PDB file of C-alpha atoms and ligand atoms in Angstrom:
ATOM      1  CA  UNK Q 118      -0.890 -11.097 -18.159  1.00  0.00           C
ATOM      2  CA  UNK Q 119      -1.100 -11.237 -14.417  1.00  0.00           C
ATOM      3  CA  UNK Q 120      -4.123 -12.592 -12.656  1.00  0.00           C
ATOM      4  CA  UNK Q 121      -5.298 -11.747  -9.153  1.00  0.00           C
ATOM      5  CA  UNK Q 122      -8.306 -12.696  -7.177  1.00  0.00           C
ATOM      6  CA  UNK Q 123      -9.798 -11.143  -4.124  1.00  0.00           C
ATOM      7  CA  UNK Q 124     -11.834 -13.285  -1.829  1.00  0.00           C
ATOM      8  CA  UNK Q 125     -14.179 -11.263   0.258  1.00  0.00           C
ATOM      9  CA  UNK Q 126     -17.071 -12.015   2.519  1.00  0.00           C
ATOM     10  CA  UNK Q 127     -18.942  -8.888   1.438  1.00  0.00           C
ATOM     11  CA  UNK Q 128     -21.895  -9.325  -0.894  1.00  0.00           C
ATOM     12  CA  UNK Q 129     -21.796  -5.847  -2.347  1.00  0.00           C
ATOM     13  CA  UNK Q 130     -18.812  -3.698  -3.183  1.00  0.00           C
ATOM     14  CA  UNK Q 131     -20.621  -0.612  -4.400  1.00  0.00           C
ATOM     15  CA  UNK Q 132     -19.247   2.643  -3.183  1.00  0.00           C
ATOM     16  CA  UNK Q 133     -16.448   5.089  -3.776  1.00  0.00           C
ATOM     17  CA  UNK Q 134     -12.823   4.598  -4.693  1.00  0.00           C
ATOM     18  CA  UNK Q 135     -10.755   5.935  -1.799  1.00  0.00           C
ATOM     19  CA  UNK Q 136      -7.037   6.430  -2.513  1.00  0.00           C
ATOM     20  CA  UNK Q 137      -4.579   6.623   0.373  1.00  0.00           C
ATOM     21  CA  UNK Q 138      -0.999   7.509  -0.521  1.00  0.00           C
ATOM     22  CA  UNK Q 139       1.993   8.627   1.468  1.00  0.00           C
ATOM     23  CA  UNK Q 140       5.479   7.649   2.582  1.00  0.00           C
ATOM     24  CA  UNK Q 141       6.428   4.601   4.666  1.00  0.00           C
ATOM     25  CA  UNK Q 142       5.347   4.711   8.300  1.00  0.00           C
ATOM     26  CA  UNK Q 143       2.733   7.452   7.916  1.00  0.00           C
ATOM     27  CA  UNK Q 144       0.067   5.144   9.354  1.00  0.00           C
ATOM     28  CA  UNK Q 145      -1.450   4.196   6.007  1.00  0.00           C
ATOM     29  CA  UNK Q 146      -1.941   0.486   6.709  1.00  0.00           C
ATOM     30  CA  UNK Q 147      -3.616   0.896  10.085  1.00  0.00           C
ATOM     31  CA  UNK Q 148      -5.788   3.727   8.836  1.00  0.00           C
ATOM     32  CA  UNK Q 149      -6.696   2.067   5.539  1.00  0.00           C
ATOM     33  CA  UNK Q 150      -7.681  -1.144   7.333  1.00  0.00           C
ATOM     34  CA  UNK Q 151      -9.792   0.689   9.884  1.00  0.00           C
ATOM     35  CA  UNK Q 152     -11.340   3.050   7.361  1.00  0.00           C
ATOM     36  CA  UNK Q 153     -12.306   0.152   5.071  1.00  0.00           C
ATOM     37  CA  UNK Q 154     -13.829  -1.699   8.048  1.00  0.00           C
ATOM     38  CA  UNK Q 155     -15.805   1.360   9.156  1.00  0.00           C
ATOM     39  CA  UNK Q 156     -17.142   1.951   5.639  1.00  0.00           C
ATOM     40  CA  UNK Q 157     -17.744  -1.718   4.797  1.00  0.00           C
ATOM     41  CA  UNK Q 158     -15.317  -1.329   1.878  1.00  0.00           C
ATOM     42  CA  UNK Q 159     -12.729  -3.731   0.535  1.00  0.00           C
ATOM     43  CA  UNK Q 160      -9.150  -2.991   1.583  1.00  0.00           C
ATOM     44  CA  UNK Q 161      -6.441  -3.339  -1.056  1.00  0.00           C
ATOM     45  CA  UNK Q 162      -2.884  -3.117   0.232  1.00  0.00           C
ATOM     46  CA  UNK Q 163      -0.898  -2.398  -2.934  1.00  0.00           C
ATOM     47  CA  UNK Q 164       2.396  -2.280  -0.990  1.00  0.00           C
ATOM     48  CA  UNK Q 165       1.760  -5.904  -0.012  1.00  0.00           C
ATOM     49  CA  UNK Q 166       1.360  -6.740  -3.697  1.00  0.00           C
ATOM     50  CA  UNK Q 167       4.795  -5.234  -4.494  1.00  0.00           C
ATOM     51  CA  UNK Q 168       6.214  -7.033  -1.461  1.00  0.00           C
ATOM     52  CA  UNK Q 169       4.779 -10.329  -2.752  1.00  0.00           C
ATOM     53  CA  UNK Q 170       6.520  -9.757  -6.096  1.00  0.00           C
ATOM     54  CA  UNK Q 171       9.772  -9.018  -4.206  1.00  0.00           C
ATOM     55  CA  UNK Q 172       9.309 -12.243  -2.257  1.00  0.00           C
ATOM     56  CA  UNK Q 173       9.073 -14.202  -5.521  1.00  0.00           C
ATOM     57  CA  UNK Q 174      12.144 -12.374  -6.886  1.00  0.00           C
ATOM     58  CA  UNK Q 175      14.127 -13.377  -3.779  1.00  0.00           C
ATOM     59  CA  UNK Q 176      12.817 -16.918  -3.774  1.00  0.00           C
ATOM     60  CA  UNK Q 177      13.739 -17.443  -7.420  1.00  0.00           C
ATOM     61  CA  UNK Q 178      17.102 -15.736  -6.940  1.00  0.00           C
ATOM     62  CA  UNK Q 179      16.378 -13.147  -9.657  1.00  0.00           C
ATOM     63  CA  UNK Q 180      18.339  -9.929 -10.059  1.00  0.00           C
ATOM     64  CA  UNK Q 181      15.889  -7.051  -9.349  1.00  0.00           C
ATOM     65  CA  UNK Q 182      17.622  -5.007 -12.084  1.00  0.00           C
ATOM     66  CA  UNK Q 183      17.061  -7.692 -14.708  1.00  0.00           C
ATOM     67  CA  UNK Q 184      14.021  -6.242 -16.469  1.00  0.00           C
ATOM     68  CA  UNK Q 185      13.705  -9.228 -18.821  1.00  0.00           C
ATOM     69  CA  UNK Q 186      13.550 -11.656 -15.886  1.00  0.00           C
ATOM     70  CA  UNK Q 187      10.998  -9.489 -14.071  1.00  0.00           C
ATOM     71  CA  UNK Q 188       8.880  -9.229 -17.183  1.00  0.00           C
ATOM     72  CA  UNK Q 189       8.887 -13.026 -17.503  1.00  0.00           C
ATOM     73  CA  UNK Q 190       7.977 -13.372 -13.814  1.00  0.00           C
ATOM     74  CA  UNK Q 191       5.010 -11.011 -14.231  1.00  0.00           C
ATOM     75  CA  UNK Q 192       3.688 -12.797 -17.304  1.00  0.00           C
ATOM     76  CA  UNK Q 193       1.940 -15.491 -15.260  1.00  0.00           C
ATOM     77  CA  UNK Q 194       2.204 -14.146 -11.749  1.00  0.00           C
ATOM     78  CA  UNK Q 195      -0.624 -14.765  -9.343  1.00  0.00           C
ATOM     79  CA  UNK Q 196      -1.204 -12.639  -6.281  1.00  0.00           C
ATOM     80  CA  UNK Q 197      -4.286 -13.087  -4.151  1.00  0.00           C
ATOM     81  CA  UNK Q 198      -5.545 -10.848  -1.387  1.00  0.00           C
ATOM     82  CA  UNK Q 199      -7.910 -12.631   0.961  1.00  0.00           C
ATOM     83  CA  UNK Q 200      -9.949 -10.902   3.577  1.00  0.00           C
ATOM     84  CA  UNK Q 201     -10.009 -13.051   6.683  1.00  0.00           C
ATOM     85  CA  UNK Q 202     -11.534 -12.126  10.017  1.00  0.00           C
ATOM     86  CA  UNK Q 203      -8.072 -11.355  11.384  1.00  0.00           C
ATOM     87  CA  UNK Q 204      -6.749  -9.165   8.562  1.00  0.00           C
ATOM     88  CA  UNK Q 205      -5.612  -9.397   4.970  1.00  0.00           C
ATOM     89  CA  UNK Q 206      -3.928 -12.624   3.855  1.00  0.00           C
ATOM     90  CA  UNK Q 207      -1.452 -12.367   0.952  1.00  0.00           C
ATOM     91  CA  UNK Q 208      -0.819 -15.294  -1.362  1.00  0.00           C
ATOM     92  CA  UNK Q 209       1.947 -15.368  -4.002  1.00  0.00           C
ATOM     93  CA  UNK Q 210       1.502 -18.149  -6.565  1.00  0.00           C
ATOM     94  CA  UNK Q 211      -0.854 -19.812  -4.090  1.00  0.00           C
ATOM     95  CA  UNK Q 212       1.590 -19.706  -1.156  1.00  0.00           C
ATOM     96  CA  UNK Q 213       0.628 -17.793   1.985  1.00  0.00           C
ATOM     97  CA  UNK Q 214       3.378 -15.161   2.311  1.00  0.00           C
ATOM     98  CA  UNK Q 215       1.603 -12.791   4.714  1.00  0.00           C
ATOM     99  CA  UNK Q 216       4.397 -12.966   7.273  1.00  0.00           C
ATOM    100  CA  UNK Q 217       7.373 -13.497   4.980  1.00  0.00           C
ATOM    101  CA  UNK Q 218       6.752 -10.242   3.054  1.00  0.00           C
ATOM    102  CA  UNK Q 219       7.253  -8.136   6.210  1.00  0.00           C
ATOM    103  CA  UNK Q 220      10.864  -9.093   6.965  1.00  0.00           C
ATOM    104  CA  UNK Q 221      13.517  -6.315   6.843  1.00  0.00           C
ATOM    105  CA  UNK Q 222      15.149  -8.110   3.858  1.00  0.00           C
ATOM    106  CA  UNK Q 223      11.973  -7.999   1.784  1.00  0.00           C
ATOM    107  CA  UNK Q 224      11.373  -4.378   2.898  1.00  0.00           C
ATOM    108  CA  UNK Q 225      14.781  -3.498   1.440  1.00  0.00           C
ATOM    109  CA  UNK Q 226      14.291  -5.439  -1.779  1.00  0.00           C
ATOM    110  CA  UNK Q 227      10.753  -4.190  -2.513  1.00  0.00           C
ATOM    111  CA  UNK Q 228      11.621  -0.606  -3.624  1.00  0.00           C
ATOM    112  CA  UNK Q 229      14.087  -2.053  -6.149  1.00  0.00           C
ATOM    113  CA  UNK Q 230      11.472  -4.418  -7.522  1.00  0.00           C
ATOM    114  CA  UNK Q 231       8.828  -1.655  -7.449  1.00  0.00           C
ATOM    115  CA  UNK Q 232      11.078   0.486  -9.672  1.00  0.00           C
ATOM    116  CA  UNK Q 233      10.703  -1.993 -12.550  1.00  0.00           C
ATOM    117  CA  UNK Q 234       8.447  -0.822 -15.375  1.00  0.00           C
ATOM    118  CA  UNK Q 235       7.262  -4.384 -16.053  1.00  0.00           C
ATOM    119  CA  UNK Q 236       6.314  -4.937 -12.409  1.00  0.00           C
ATOM    120  CA  UNK Q 237       4.519  -1.584 -12.144  1.00  0.00           C
ATOM    121  CA  UNK Q 238       2.659  -2.258 -15.363  1.00  0.00           C
ATOM    122  CA  UNK Q 239       1.436  -5.653 -14.101  1.00  0.00           C
ATOM    123  CA  UNK Q 240       0.438  -4.265 -10.685  1.00  0.00           C
ATOM    124  CA  UNK Q 241      -1.368  -1.286 -12.245  1.00  0.00           C
ATOM    125  CA  UNK Q 242      -3.464  -3.660 -14.305  1.00  0.00           C
ATOM    126  CA  UNK Q 243      -4.316  -5.824 -11.268  1.00  0.00           C
ATOM    127  CA  UNK Q 244      -5.090  -2.896  -9.002  1.00  0.00           C
ATOM    128  CA  UNK Q 245      -7.427  -1.271 -11.523  1.00  0.00           C
ATOM    129  CA  UNK Q 246      -9.287  -4.549 -11.929  1.00  0.00           C
ATOM    130  CA  UNK Q 247      -9.615  -4.993  -8.177  1.00  0.00           C
ATOM    131  CA  UNK Q 248     -10.945  -1.474  -7.662  1.00  0.00           C
ATOM    132  CA  UNK Q 249     -13.090  -0.954 -10.718  1.00  0.00           C
ATOM    133  CA  UNK Q 250     -16.431  -1.722  -9.032  1.00  0.00           C
ATOM    134  CA  UNK Q 251     -15.849   0.827  -6.267  1.00  0.00           C
ATOM    135  CA  UNK Q 252     -16.372   0.331  -2.545  1.00  0.00           C
ATOM    136  CA  UNK Q 253     -12.622   0.075  -2.083  1.00  0.00           C
ATOM    137  CA  UNK Q 254      -9.864   1.650  -0.049  1.00  0.00           C
ATOM    138  CA  UNK Q 255      -6.573   1.347  -1.944  1.00  0.00           C
ATOM    139  CA  UNK Q 256      -3.390   2.077  -0.084  1.00  0.00           C
ATOM    140  CA  UNK Q 257      -0.079   2.801  -1.796  1.00  0.00           C
ATOM    141  CA  UNK Q 258       2.205   5.437  -3.274  1.00  0.00           C
ATOM    142  CA  UNK Q 259       0.672   6.213  -6.675  1.00  0.00           C
ATOM    143  CA  UNK Q 260      -3.017   5.418  -6.237  1.00  0.00           C
ATOM    144  CA  UNK Q 261      -4.340   8.986  -6.519  1.00  0.00           C
ATOM    145  CA  UNK Q 262      -1.849   9.986  -9.200  1.00  0.00           C
ATOM    146  CA  UNK Q 263      -1.578   6.945 -11.507  1.00  0.00           C
ATOM    147  CA  UNK Q 264      -3.757   3.953 -10.580  1.00  0.00           C
ATOM    148  CA  UNK Q 265      -7.008   5.833  -9.909  1.00  0.00           C
ATOM    149  CA  UNK Q 266      -6.463   9.489 -10.874  1.00  0.00           C
ATOM    150  CA  UNK Q 267     -10.274   9.869 -10.825  1.00  0.00           C
ATOM    151  CA  UNK Q 268     -10.737   8.399  -7.323  1.00  0.00           C
ATOM    152  CA  UNK Q 269     -13.585  10.218  -5.582  1.00  0.00           C
ATOM    153  CA  UNK Q 270     -11.594  10.720  -2.377  1.00  0.00           C
ATOM    154  CA  UNK Q 271      -7.812  11.009  -2.155  1.00  0.00           C
ATOM    155  CA  UNK Q 272      -5.767  11.276   0.996  1.00  0.00           C
ATOM    156  CA  UNK Q 273      -2.060  11.944   1.269  1.00  0.00           C
ATOM    157  CA  UNK Q 274      -0.910  10.873   4.730  1.00  0.00           C
ATOM    158  CA  UNK Q 275       2.325  12.175   6.057  1.00  0.00           C
ATOM    159  CA  UNK Q 276       4.443  12.646   9.190  1.00  0.00           C
ATOM    160  CA  UNK Q 277       8.073  13.658   9.759  1.00  0.00           C
ATOM    161  CA  UNK Q 278      10.707  11.025   8.817  1.00  0.00           C
ATOM    162  CA  UNK Q 279      11.863  10.799  12.461  1.00  0.00           C
ATOM    163  CA  UNK Q 280       8.337  10.125  13.681  1.00  0.00           C
ATOM    164  CA  UNK Q 281       7.701   7.587  10.939  1.00  0.00           C
ATOM    165  CA  UNK Q 282      10.985   5.846  11.729  1.00  0.00           C
ATOM    166  CA  UNK Q 283      10.081   5.709  15.399  1.00  0.00           C
ATOM    167  CA  UNK Q 284       6.691   4.154  14.597  1.00  0.00           C
ATOM    168  CA  UNK Q 285       8.248   1.558  12.280  1.00  0.00           C
ATOM    169  CA  UNK Q 286      10.840   0.725  14.981  1.00  0.00           C
ATOM    170  CA  UNK Q 287       8.112   0.062  17.562  1.00  0.00           C
ATOM    171  CA  UNK Q 288       6.180  -2.017  15.062  1.00  0.00           C
ATOM    172  CA  UNK Q 289       9.275  -4.184  14.397  1.00  0.00           C
ATOM    173  CA  UNK Q 290       9.880  -4.680  18.131  1.00  0.00           C
ATOM    174  CA  UNK Q 291       6.246  -5.625  18.618  1.00  0.00           C
ATOM    175  CA  UNK Q 292       6.599  -8.260  15.897  1.00  0.00           C
ATOM    176  CA  UNK Q 293       9.623  -9.681  17.659  1.00  0.00           C
ATOM    177  CA  UNK Q 294      12.370  -8.385  15.309  1.00  0.00           C
ATOM    178  CA  UNK Q 295      15.609  -6.990  16.747  1.00  0.00           C
ATOM    179  CA  UNK Q 296      15.699  -3.363  15.600  1.00  0.00           C
ATOM    180  CA  UNK Q 297      17.791  -0.249  16.078  1.00  0.00           C
ATOM    181  CA  UNK Q 298      16.033   3.141  16.158  1.00  0.00           C
ATOM    182  CA  UNK Q 299      18.711   5.090  14.237  1.00  0.00           C
ATOM    183  CA  UNK Q 300      18.987   2.392  11.593  1.00  0.00           C
ATOM    184  CA  UNK Q 301      15.207   2.211  11.223  1.00  0.00           C
ATOM    185  CA  UNK Q 302      14.963   6.003  10.734  1.00  0.00           C
ATOM    186  CA  UNK Q 303      17.778   5.825   8.166  1.00  0.00           C
ATOM    187  CA  UNK Q 304      15.981   2.968   6.378  1.00  0.00           C
ATOM    188  CA  UNK Q 305      12.749   5.011   6.267  1.00  0.00           C
ATOM    189  CA  UNK Q 306      14.653   7.945   4.725  1.00  0.00           C
ATOM    190  CA  UNK Q 307      16.282   5.639   2.210  1.00  0.00           C
ATOM    191  CA  UNK Q 308      12.914   4.199   1.224  1.00  0.00           C
ATOM    192  CA  UNK Q 309      11.487   7.732   0.859  1.00  0.00           C
ATOM    193  CA  UNK Q 310      14.347   8.587  -1.459  1.00  0.00           C
ATOM    194  CA  UNK Q 311      13.884   5.437  -3.569  1.00  0.00           C
ATOM    195  CA  UNK Q 312      10.098   5.916  -3.721  1.00  0.00           C
ATOM    196  CA  UNK Q 313      10.333   9.590  -4.684  1.00  0.00           C
ATOM    197  CA  UNK Q 314      13.202   9.356  -7.143  1.00  0.00           C
ATOM    198  CA  UNK Q 315      12.180   6.386  -9.257  1.00  0.00           C
ATOM    199  CA  UNK Q 316      11.285   7.222 -12.845  1.00  0.00           C
ATOM    200  CA  UNK Q 317       8.010   5.270 -13.033  1.00  0.00           C
ATOM    201  CA  UNK Q 318       5.158   6.359 -10.762  1.00  0.00           C
ATOM    202  CA  UNK Q 319       7.220   8.084  -8.047  1.00  0.00           C
ATOM    203  CA  UNK Q 320       5.612   8.863  -4.707  1.00  0.00           C
ATOM    204  CA  UNK Q 321       3.941  12.199  -5.311  1.00  0.00           C
ATOM    205  CA  UNK Q 322       1.044  14.050  -3.788  1.00  0.00           C
ATOM    206  CA  UNK Q 323      -1.981  14.358  -6.112  1.00  0.00           C
ATOM    207  CA  UNK Q 324      -3.022  17.999  -6.599  1.00  0.00           C
ATOM    208  CA  UNK Q 325      -6.531  17.223  -5.368  1.00  0.00           C
ATOM    209  CA  UNK Q 326      -5.499  15.056  -2.379  1.00  0.00           C
ATOM    210  CA  UNK Q 327      -6.523  15.902   1.174  1.00  0.00           C
ATOM    211  CA  UNK Q 328      -3.179  16.200   2.953  1.00  0.00           C
ATOM    212  CA  UNK Q 329      -3.076  14.926   6.539  1.00  0.00           C
ATOM    213  CA  UNK Q 330       0.073  15.415   8.620  1.00  0.00           C
ATOM    214  CA  UNK Q 331      -0.310  12.871  11.420  1.00  0.00           C
ATOM    215  CA  UNK Q 332       2.903  13.740  13.326  1.00  0.00           C
ATOM    216  CA  UNK Q 333       0.931  15.081  16.291  1.00  0.00           C
ATOM    217  CA  UNK Q 334      -2.374  13.305  15.740  1.00  0.00           C
ATOM    218  CA  UNK Q 335      -3.637  10.042  17.177  1.00  0.00           C
ATOM    219  CA  UNK Q 336      -4.844   7.253  14.882  1.00  0.00           C
ATOM    220  CA  UNK Q 337      -8.411   7.848  16.085  1.00  0.00           C
ATOM    221  CA  UNK Q 338      -8.242  11.551  15.261  1.00  0.00           C
ATOM    222  CA  UNK Q 339      -6.983  10.866  11.741  1.00  0.00           C
ATOM    223  CA  UNK Q 340      -9.562   8.115  11.240  1.00  0.00           C
ATOM    224  CA  UNK Q 341     -12.390  10.417  12.292  1.00  0.00           C
ATOM    225  CA  UNK Q 342     -11.219  13.106   9.890  1.00  0.00           C
ATOM    226  CA  UNK Q 343     -11.000  10.615   7.010  1.00  0.00           C
ATOM    227  CA  UNK Q 344     -14.364   9.052   7.735  1.00  0.00           C
ATOM    228  CA  UNK Q 345     -16.007  12.475   7.786  1.00  0.00           C
ATOM    229  CA  UNK Q 346     -14.525  13.335   4.400  1.00  0.00           C
ATOM    230  CA  UNK Q 347     -15.660  10.053   2.805  1.00  0.00           C
ATOM    231  CA  UNK Q 348     -19.161  10.285   4.283  1.00  0.00           C
ATOM    232  CA  UNK Q 349     -19.558  13.851   2.975  1.00  0.00           C
ATOM    233  CA  UNK Q 350     -18.474  12.747  -0.462  1.00  0.00           C
ATOM    234  CA  UNK Q 351     -20.771   9.681  -0.371  1.00  0.00           C
ATOM    235  CA  UNK Q 352     -23.697  11.989   0.442  1.00  0.00           C
ATOM    236  CA  UNK Q 353     -22.839  14.342  -2.406  1.00  0.00           C
ATOM    237  CA  UNK Q 354     -22.786  11.572  -4.961  1.00  0.00           C
ATOM    238  CA  UNK Q 355     -25.660   9.678  -3.389  1.00  0.00           C
ATOM    239  CA  UNK Q 356     -24.137   6.277  -2.560  1.00  0.00           C
TER     240      UNK Q 356
HETATM  241  O1  LIG B 231       3.530   0.354   1.928  1.00  0.00           O
HETATM  242  P1  LIG B 231       4.683  -0.639   2.021  1.00  0.00           P
HETATM  243  O2  LIG B 231       5.781  -0.184   2.926  1.00  0.00           O
HETATM  244  O3  LIG B 231       4.227  -2.023   2.320  1.00  0.00           O
HETATM  245  O4  LIG B 231       5.305  -0.654   0.537  1.00  0.00           O
HETATM  246  C1  LIG B 231       6.350  -1.498   0.197  1.00  0.00           C
HETATM  247  C2  LIG B 231       7.148  -0.905  -0.940  1.00  0.00           C
HETATM  248  O5  LIG B 231       6.384  -0.915  -2.139  1.00  0.00           O
HETATM  249  C3  LIG B 231       7.637   0.513  -0.747  1.00  0.00           C
HETATM  250  O6  LIG B 231       9.022   0.587  -1.027  1.00  0.00           O
HETATM  251  C4  LIG B 231       6.923   1.325  -1.773  1.00  0.00           C
HETATM  252  C5  LIG B 231       6.443   0.338  -2.780  1.00  0.00           C
HETATM  253  N1  LIG B 231       5.118   0.681  -3.278  1.00  0.00           N
HETATM  254  C6  LIG B 231       5.033   1.286  -4.486  1.00  0.00           C
HETATM  255  O7  LIG B 231       6.051   1.559  -5.114  1.00  0.00           O
HETATM  256  N2  LIG B 231       3.802   1.598  -4.998  1.00  0.00           N
HETATM  257  C7  LIG B 231       2.687   1.321  -4.318  1.00  0.00           C
HETATM  258  N3  LIG B 231       1.502   1.625  -4.842  1.00  0.00           N
HETATM  259  C8  LIG B 231       2.775   0.705  -3.043  1.00  0.00           C
HETATM  260  C9  LIG B 231       4.016   0.406  -2.547  1.00  0.00           C
END
């Protein structure tokens, strides 16, 4: 079975399980990072974990539809998330892949890899282990529905596909990638389709999630709203 380790500077991880789900480009990563920082919680980027698996699939030249090969890969996979001062570092089999997992090629491959039952099973196991002590913000697509259906606070972040595409386009330019706005919006829509239509753990809003449409909100406004909700919940259950 898969093994993962999280290296963190925090001495205590007690607190709530906060689930943040939503489609690509809804602002989940920025908001999850900032919310975790504000709360003193551990941030777990589950998308980065799927990306790290996709990186290994590409590196080993595996066919993402070959379930037997993916199952074998997951048998002794190792993915580490390390909190550093400057953000989350992602290691796949000990190799720092933080930058490599964000290329457009890996972004395209990841939904295919994330559709594999064997991969989802391995990641589910890892994510539950990482979050079981609480004091965590988990970001993904199926956290509130499948990974932690009993999470104390669930958010579903959304924005229109055009707005999300525009944000992703600017992010790519900022990182120095050549990008085309129309193509980026089309890629966002394609990823939405793949995430929502896959048989195992599709992207779906949990019935008890707090839905936040960020199309016309600033990051700070959304963050404030989320922080207020978590603090209220922390008070109610006396953390
Ligand atoms: O959040 P992200 O863009 O880094 O996610 C990368 C891919 O991984 C995306 O296609 C959705 C998939 N994913 C998933 O299927 N389940 C999760 N919990 C997180 C991400």
